[in-house]
């Protein structure tokens, strides 16, 4: 490997480290209290003290809705092939959603609803009298006489709830379940509200974020966020700092709003136009959990006595094929890096190939090894050209050194002669870096896919119990800066293959700087990959193993005929003889 190659690789590693620090989502602190805080009952100390001193009656708090402020909550459970949902008649809201095919870090079924008491779903609006109404505070009628309903396959089931406000004013909410789908229909019907709401709008909201599912809460907090898709652009809100309120609000037709953690998402998808979206989030000091709210703003026309709005709820894994099948661009909430560079590699190469191979091979460790082999096979022509170019450069070094000594006082002549020799030898001084540069988009895309892909979650290979986390073989009990608090085996093996690859790769330099890089670059890769998913380490380990085998083959098949045959002195120009002259 020549100096340009090593320098390029070192810069790439440095760029990756710096890039990870500066490419995080923009933090938008909101230092004043958000509307959700009061609506959801998360009162500050002053409001709580006032409420305790001056009790508010149901009539004062809810106005025309006071009759629905008292009652008894009834629980209804709907179970299909994929999840078990619990709906409460208080608020007609989801108080539990347990995924049956996914386990959390303690090997218990994943629970997506973080606020089991108040629930996650509700309608929020302001009456003309100035009262803020959250339907989770009100008791609905209806539901089902059954406390448990089980459906499977293509079976359908509906649960209807009704809130009577007055003789001609009511709210109807209908859930529609299918036996084999994470998608749930959610229909809202408002009767008699055409002139009853301030601003002529209401919000459908998911409140409380998503419950965390992984053992590493700090890593999950890094991936937790709320988001919305509007005008073909993704808007993300990340409540990263303690004791700050974050808020984002825009008008227009939102295609969806969602909250997510590392591997799961809950999304509200409207079937018609919206008035915009509202997001907010916060995180308390000493707690990694990020609490989010995501709401769709829906308009209520003054001329409409009855309003029917239909929505879909997607509550399930961030599996690319599954979320893309919702046909709402929900896959945009999955982070694959730059939309113009790494995302196409992830969406159109890595994930489709993985999905296709998984039809025949169910072990993702083997899939990763095969994928690494395929990538090495595809890039073989580039590697072959690069290696031959480096071998030629190595053969030219004595001649180049002689030229540098000869024309050390004439830089222009030196550059001219170097250009001539490179041209005659058919080499490119930067040829060694070309394969690495061309593979960079794939490298970054692999980093994103392996970091966030649920396909690798809780799938083991050899000593790695979970390919989505580091393959730690020893916990140190203390933290080493830049390295971590554990020792992972895959990065050690990978660093070893990087060292071997550098040793057997032709190089045009033999100075002390190159000898230092022989050890420095594997050390850098070891530090960088120690905290990366073991699946990513396995990929680069096997890619390097195949690269070593390929390099040995190229070295053994390269002959003297492949070496350049040039001279230091330019060919002498033959003088033309004049006509009629000569001896």
mmCIF file of C-alpha atoms in Angstrom, residues 102-324:
data_model
loop_
_atom_site.group_PDB
_atom_site.id
_atom_site.type_symbol
_atom_site.label_atom_id
_atom_site.label_comp_id
_atom_site.label_asym_id
_atom_site.label_seq_id
_atom_site.Cartn_x
_atom_site.Cartn_y
_atom_site.Cartn_z
ATOM 1 C CA UNK A 102 -40.041 -9.425 19.529
ATOM 2 C CA UNK A 103 -38.343 -9.550 22.930
ATOM 3 C CA UNK A 104 -36.715 -6.752 24.874
ATOM 4 C CA UNK A 105 -33.316 -6.815 26.569
ATOM 5 C CA UNK A 106 -34.707 -8.878 29.452
ATOM 6 C CA UNK A 107 -36.240 -11.393 27.025
ATOM 7 C CA UNK A 108 -39.797 -10.240 27.724
ATOM 8 C CA UNK A 109 -42.260 -9.305 24.937
ATOM 9 C CA UNK A 110 -41.733 -5.727 23.766
ATOM 10 C CA UNK A 111 -44.148 -3.160 25.269
ATOM 11 C CA UNK A 112 -44.505 -0.022 23.120
ATOM 12 C CA UNK A 113 -46.809 2.065 25.335
ATOM 13 C CA UNK A 114 -44.719 3.842 27.956
ATOM 14 C CA UNK A 115 -47.619 5.443 29.887
ATOM 15 C CA UNK A 116 -49.727 2.457 30.915
ATOM 16 C CA UNK A 117 -51.972 4.572 33.168
ATOM 17 C CA UNK A 118 -53.120 7.365 30.846
ATOM 18 C CA UNK A 119 -52.562 5.599 27.527
ATOM 19 C CA UNK A 120 -50.946 6.842 24.336
ATOM 20 C CA UNK A 121 -53.700 7.944 21.932
ATOM 21 C CA UNK A 122 -56.088 10.845 22.321
ATOM 22 C CA UNK A 123 -57.842 13.772 20.701
ATOM 23 C CA UNK A 124 -56.809 17.200 21.947
ATOM 24 C CA UNK A 125 -58.712 20.442 21.275
ATOM 25 C CA UNK A 126 -59.642 23.803 22.735
ATOM 26 C CA UNK A 127 -63.296 24.764 23.118
ATOM 27 C CA UNK A 128 -64.665 28.191 22.312
ATOM 28 C CA UNK A 129 -64.919 28.795 26.065
ATOM 29 C CA UNK A 130 -61.150 28.272 26.373
ATOM 30 C CA UNK A 131 -61.179 24.813 27.983
ATOM 31 C CA UNK A 132 -58.448 22.423 26.885
ATOM 32 C CA UNK A 133 -59.875 18.939 26.412
ATOM 33 C CA UNK A 134 -57.826 15.744 26.273
ATOM 34 C CA UNK A 135 -60.111 12.787 25.613
ATOM 35 C CA UNK A 136 -58.006 10.602 27.898
ATOM 36 C CA UNK A 137 -59.672 12.421 30.791
ATOM 37 C CA UNK A 138 -63.173 11.412 29.622
ATOM 38 C CA UNK A 139 -65.133 8.173 29.785
ATOM 39 C CA UNK A 140 -66.535 6.700 26.575
ATOM 40 C CA UNK A 141 -69.363 4.225 26.197
ATOM 41 C CA UNK A 142 -69.494 1.274 23.846
ATOM 42 C CA UNK A 143 -66.577 -0.988 23.242
ATOM 43 C CA UNK A 144 -67.386 -4.688 23.400
ATOM 44 C CA UNK A 145 -69.081 -6.990 25.853
ATOM 45 C CA UNK A 146 -66.091 -9.299 25.384
ATOM 46 C CA UNK A 147 -62.970 -8.571 27.395
ATOM 47 C CA UNK A 148 -60.796 -10.549 24.978
ATOM 48 C CA UNK A 149 -61.055 -10.997 21.234
ATOM 49 C CA UNK A 150 -58.580 -13.103 19.259
ATOM 50 C CA UNK A 151 -58.301 -12.857 15.479
ATOM 51 C CA UNK A 152 -55.893 -14.438 13.026
ATOM 52 C CA UNK A 153 -54.925 -14.326 9.368
ATOM 53 C CA UNK A 154 -57.223 -12.111 7.291
ATOM 54 C CA UNK A 155 -59.930 -11.853 9.953
ATOM 55 C CA UNK A 156 -61.141 -8.351 10.782
ATOM 56 C CA UNK A 157 -62.537 -6.927 14.011
ATOM 57 C CA UNK A 158 -63.823 -3.487 15.003
ATOM 58 C CA UNK A 159 -64.199 -1.818 18.378
ATOM 59 C CA UNK A 160 -66.406 1.299 18.569
ATOM 60 C CA UNK A 161 -66.517 3.937 21.310
ATOM 61 C CA UNK A 162 -68.879 6.874 21.758
ATOM 62 C CA UNK A 163 -68.668 10.053 23.821
ATOM 63 C CA UNK A 164 -71.939 11.947 24.229
ATOM 64 C CA UNK A 165 -71.551 15.643 24.917
ATOM 65 C CA UNK A 166 -75.129 16.771 24.313
ATOM 66 C CA UNK A 167 -78.140 15.635 22.318
ATOM 67 C CA UNK A 168 -76.670 16.671 18.966
ATOM 68 C CA UNK A 169 -72.981 16.594 19.772
ATOM 69 C CA UNK A 170 -70.848 13.452 20.139
ATOM 70 C CA UNK A 171 -67.520 11.828 19.272
ATOM 71 C CA UNK A 172 -67.234 8.376 17.718
ATOM 72 C CA UNK A 173 -63.932 6.480 17.622
ATOM 73 C CA UNK A 174 -63.539 3.157 15.801
ATOM 74 C CA UNK A 175 -60.548 0.785 15.879
ATOM 75 C CA UNK A 176 -60.198 -1.727 13.013
ATOM 76 C CA UNK A 177 -57.873 -4.713 13.489
ATOM 77 C CA UNK A 178 -56.619 -7.329 11.024
ATOM 78 C CA UNK A 179 -55.277 -10.697 12.120
ATOM 79 C CA UNK A 180 -51.898 -10.551 10.375
ATOM 80 C CA UNK A 181 -50.999 -6.853 10.308
ATOM 81 C CA UNK A 182 -49.285 -4.272 12.512
ATOM 82 C CA UNK A 183 -51.519 -1.655 10.924
ATOM 83 C CA UNK A 184 -54.676 -0.613 12.795
ATOM 84 C CA UNK A 185 -57.455 1.522 11.384
ATOM 85 C CA UNK A 186 -58.494 4.493 13.517
ATOM 86 C CA UNK A 187 -61.588 6.471 12.475
ATOM 87 C CA UNK A 188 -62.799 9.678 14.125
ATOM 88 C CA UNK A 189 -66.306 11.057 13.629
ATOM 89 C CA UNK A 190 -67.291 14.414 15.117
ATOM 90 C CA UNK A 191 -70.976 15.339 15.138
ATOM 91 C CA UNK A 192 -72.049 18.899 15.933
ATOM 92 C CA UNK A 193 -68.555 20.385 16.389
ATOM 93 C CA UNK A 194 -68.542 22.724 13.369
ATOM 94 C CA UNK A 195 -68.442 25.899 15.470
ATOM 95 C CA UNK A 196 -67.517 24.487 18.881
ATOM 96 C CA UNK A 197 -63.695 24.341 18.611
ATOM 97 C CA UNK A 198 -61.300 27.251 18.866
ATOM 98 C CA UNK A 199 -59.283 27.598 15.714
ATOM 99 C CA UNK A 200 -61.597 25.083 14.036
ATOM 100 C CA UNK A 201 -59.131 22.278 14.558
ATOM 101 C CA UNK A 202 -58.277 19.303 16.755
ATOM 102 C CA UNK A 203 -55.166 17.192 17.172
ATOM 103 C CA UNK A 204 -54.761 13.428 17.069
ATOM 104 C CA UNK A 205 -51.730 12.668 19.195
ATOM 105 C CA UNK A 206 -49.476 9.873 20.382
ATOM 106 C CA UNK A 207 -48.161 10.909 23.767
ATOM 107 C CA UNK A 208 -45.385 9.349 25.828
ATOM 108 C CA UNK A 209 -42.840 8.288 23.229
ATOM 109 C CA UNK A 210 -42.059 4.572 23.042
ATOM 110 C CA UNK A 211 -40.921 2.346 25.857
ATOM 111 C CA UNK A 212 -37.222 1.453 25.676
ATOM 112 C CA UNK A 213 -36.448 -2.129 24.726
ATOM 113 C CA UNK A 214 -32.646 -2.474 24.787
ATOM 114 C CA UNK A 215 -30.191 -2.996 27.653
ATOM 115 C CA UNK A 216 -28.040 -0.088 26.521
ATOM 116 C CA UNK A 217 -30.392 2.790 27.364
ATOM 117 C CA UNK A 218 -27.837 5.429 26.415
ATOM 118 C CA UNK A 219 -27.536 4.000 22.905
ATOM 119 C CA UNK A 220 -31.314 3.733 22.588
ATOM 120 C CA UNK A 221 -31.741 7.344 23.726
ATOM 121 C CA UNK A 222 -29.357 8.334 20.936
ATOM 122 C CA UNK A 223 -31.745 6.751 18.421
ATOM 123 C CA UNK A 224 -35.038 7.860 20.020
ATOM 124 C CA UNK A 225 -36.853 10.780 18.379
ATOM 125 C CA UNK A 226 -40.150 12.099 17.093
ATOM 126 C CA UNK A 227 -40.617 12.972 13.459
ATOM 127 C CA UNK A 228 -42.987 14.094 10.734
ATOM 128 C CA UNK A 229 -42.991 13.867 6.948
ATOM 129 C CA UNK A 230 -44.254 17.002 5.205
ATOM 130 C CA UNK A 231 -43.650 18.336 1.715
ATOM 131 C CA UNK A 232 -41.313 15.477 0.835
ATOM 132 C CA UNK A 233 -38.990 16.281 3.740
ATOM 133 C CA UNK A 234 -38.374 14.568 7.055
ATOM 134 C CA UNK A 235 -38.541 16.761 10.162
ATOM 135 C CA UNK A 236 -36.843 15.242 13.225
ATOM 136 C CA UNK A 237 -36.981 16.332 16.853
ATOM 137 C CA UNK A 238 -34.349 14.991 19.242
ATOM 138 C CA UNK A 239 -34.682 15.872 22.948
ATOM 139 C CA UNK A 240 -31.033 15.277 23.715
ATOM 140 C CA UNK A 241 -30.409 17.667 26.617
ATOM 141 C CA UNK A 242 -31.734 17.318 30.139
ATOM 142 C CA UNK A 243 -34.467 19.587 31.488
ATOM 143 C CA UNK A 244 -35.178 21.363 28.216
ATOM 144 C CA UNK A 245 -38.374 21.376 26.202
ATOM 145 C CA UNK A 246 -38.073 20.877 22.451
ATOM 146 C CA UNK A 247 -40.809 21.815 20.026
ATOM 147 C CA UNK A 248 -41.428 21.768 16.273
ATOM 148 C CA UNK A 249 -44.650 22.877 14.603
ATOM 149 C CA UNK A 250 -45.453 23.363 10.916
ATOM 150 C CA UNK A 251 -48.533 23.892 8.784
ATOM 151 C CA UNK A 252 -49.321 21.941 5.639
ATOM 152 C CA UNK A 253 -50.194 18.424 4.585
ATOM 153 C CA UNK A 254 -48.263 16.021 6.781
ATOM 154 C CA UNK A 255 -48.018 12.509 5.414
ATOM 155 C CA UNK A 256 -47.389 11.072 8.897
ATOM 156 C CA UNK A 257 -46.087 11.792 12.362
ATOM 157 C CA UNK A 258 -44.259 9.207 14.446
ATOM 158 C CA UNK A 259 -42.249 8.457 17.559
ATOM 159 C CA UNK A 260 -39.498 5.862 17.537
ATOM 160 C CA UNK A 261 -36.831 4.218 19.635
ATOM 161 C CA UNK A 262 -33.937 2.253 18.176
ATOM 162 C CA UNK A 263 -35.855 -0.607 16.571
ATOM 163 C CA UNK A 264 -39.592 0.199 16.819
ATOM 164 C CA UNK A 265 -41.973 2.950 15.747
ATOM 165 C CA UNK A 266 -45.522 4.174 16.337
ATOM 166 C CA UNK A 267 -46.873 6.276 13.463
ATOM 167 C CA UNK A 268 -50.116 8.142 12.799
ATOM 168 C CA UNK A 269 -50.919 8.113 9.084
ATOM 169 C CA UNK A 270 -53.871 10.215 7.809
ATOM 170 C CA UNK A 271 -55.869 9.111 4.794
ATOM 171 C CA UNK A 272 -56.744 12.711 3.865
ATOM 172 C CA UNK A 273 -55.284 16.218 4.084
ATOM 173 C CA UNK A 274 -54.062 17.656 7.379
ATOM 174 C CA UNK A 275 -53.487 21.144 8.729
ATOM 175 C CA UNK A 276 -49.934 20.355 9.808
ATOM 176 C CA UNK A 277 -48.159 18.695 12.718
ATOM 177 C CA UNK A 278 -46.922 19.362 16.224
ATOM 178 C CA UNK A 279 -43.957 17.670 17.922
ATOM 179 C CA UNK A 280 -42.442 18.115 21.320
ATOM 180 C CA UNK A 281 -40.073 16.260 23.596
ATOM 181 C CA UNK A 282 -38.160 16.426 26.837
ATOM 182 C CA UNK A 283 -35.758 14.440 29.003
ATOM 183 C CA UNK A 284 -35.394 14.607 32.766
ATOM 184 C CA UNK A 285 -31.986 14.772 34.384
ATOM 185 C CA UNK A 286 -30.725 11.407 35.551
ATOM 186 C CA UNK A 287 -33.027 9.493 33.216
ATOM 187 C CA UNK A 288 -32.098 8.402 29.704
ATOM 188 C CA UNK A 289 -35.744 8.102 28.644
ATOM 189 C CA UNK A 290 -36.817 10.740 26.097
ATOM 190 C CA UNK A 291 -40.511 11.575 26.306
ATOM 191 C CA UNK A 292 -42.104 12.575 23.000
ATOM 192 C CA UNK A 293 -45.437 13.696 21.663
ATOM 193 C CA UNK A 294 -46.356 13.606 17.976
ATOM 194 C CA UNK A 295 -49.661 15.070 16.757
ATOM 195 C CA UNK A 296 -51.491 15.642 13.491
ATOM 196 C CA UNK A 297 -53.427 18.901 13.253
ATOM 197 C CA UNK A 298 -56.830 18.322 11.640
ATOM 198 C CA UNK A 299 -59.150 21.051 10.385
ATOM 199 C CA UNK A 300 -62.851 21.163 11.313
ATOM 200 C CA UNK A 301 -64.765 23.110 8.604
ATOM 201 C CA UNK A 302 -67.369 25.522 9.963
ATOM 202 C CA UNK A 303 -69.868 24.387 7.334
ATOM 203 C CA UNK A 304 -69.590 20.673 8.203
ATOM 204 C CA UNK A 305 -72.124 19.410 10.741
ATOM 205 C CA UNK A 306 -70.442 16.003 10.639
ATOM 206 C CA UNK A 307 -66.731 15.361 10.135
ATOM 207 C CA UNK A 308 -65.274 11.954 9.254
ATOM 208 C CA UNK A 309 -61.506 11.490 9.403
ATOM 209 C CA UNK A 310 -59.726 8.189 8.839
ATOM 210 C CA UNK A 311 -56.243 7.302 10.019
ATOM 211 C CA UNK A 312 -53.967 4.320 10.149
ATOM 212 C CA UNK A 313 -51.772 3.445 13.092
ATOM 213 C CA UNK A 314 -48.564 1.542 12.425
ATOM 214 C CA UNK A 315 -47.164 0.179 15.676
ATOM 215 C CA UNK A 316 -44.385 -2.313 15.150
ATOM 216 C CA UNK A 317 -40.771 -3.016 14.171
ATOM 217 C CA UNK A 318 -38.613 -0.785 11.996
ATOM 218 C CA UNK A 319 -38.318 -3.531 9.438
ATOM 219 C CA UNK A 320 -37.635 -1.851 6.084
ATOM 220 C CA UNK A 321 -39.880 -4.062 3.957
ATOM 221 C CA UNK A 322 -42.716 -3.867 6.487
ATOM 222 C CA UNK A 323 -42.726 -0.095 6.918
ATOM 223 C CA UNK A 324 -42.298 0.457 3.194
#
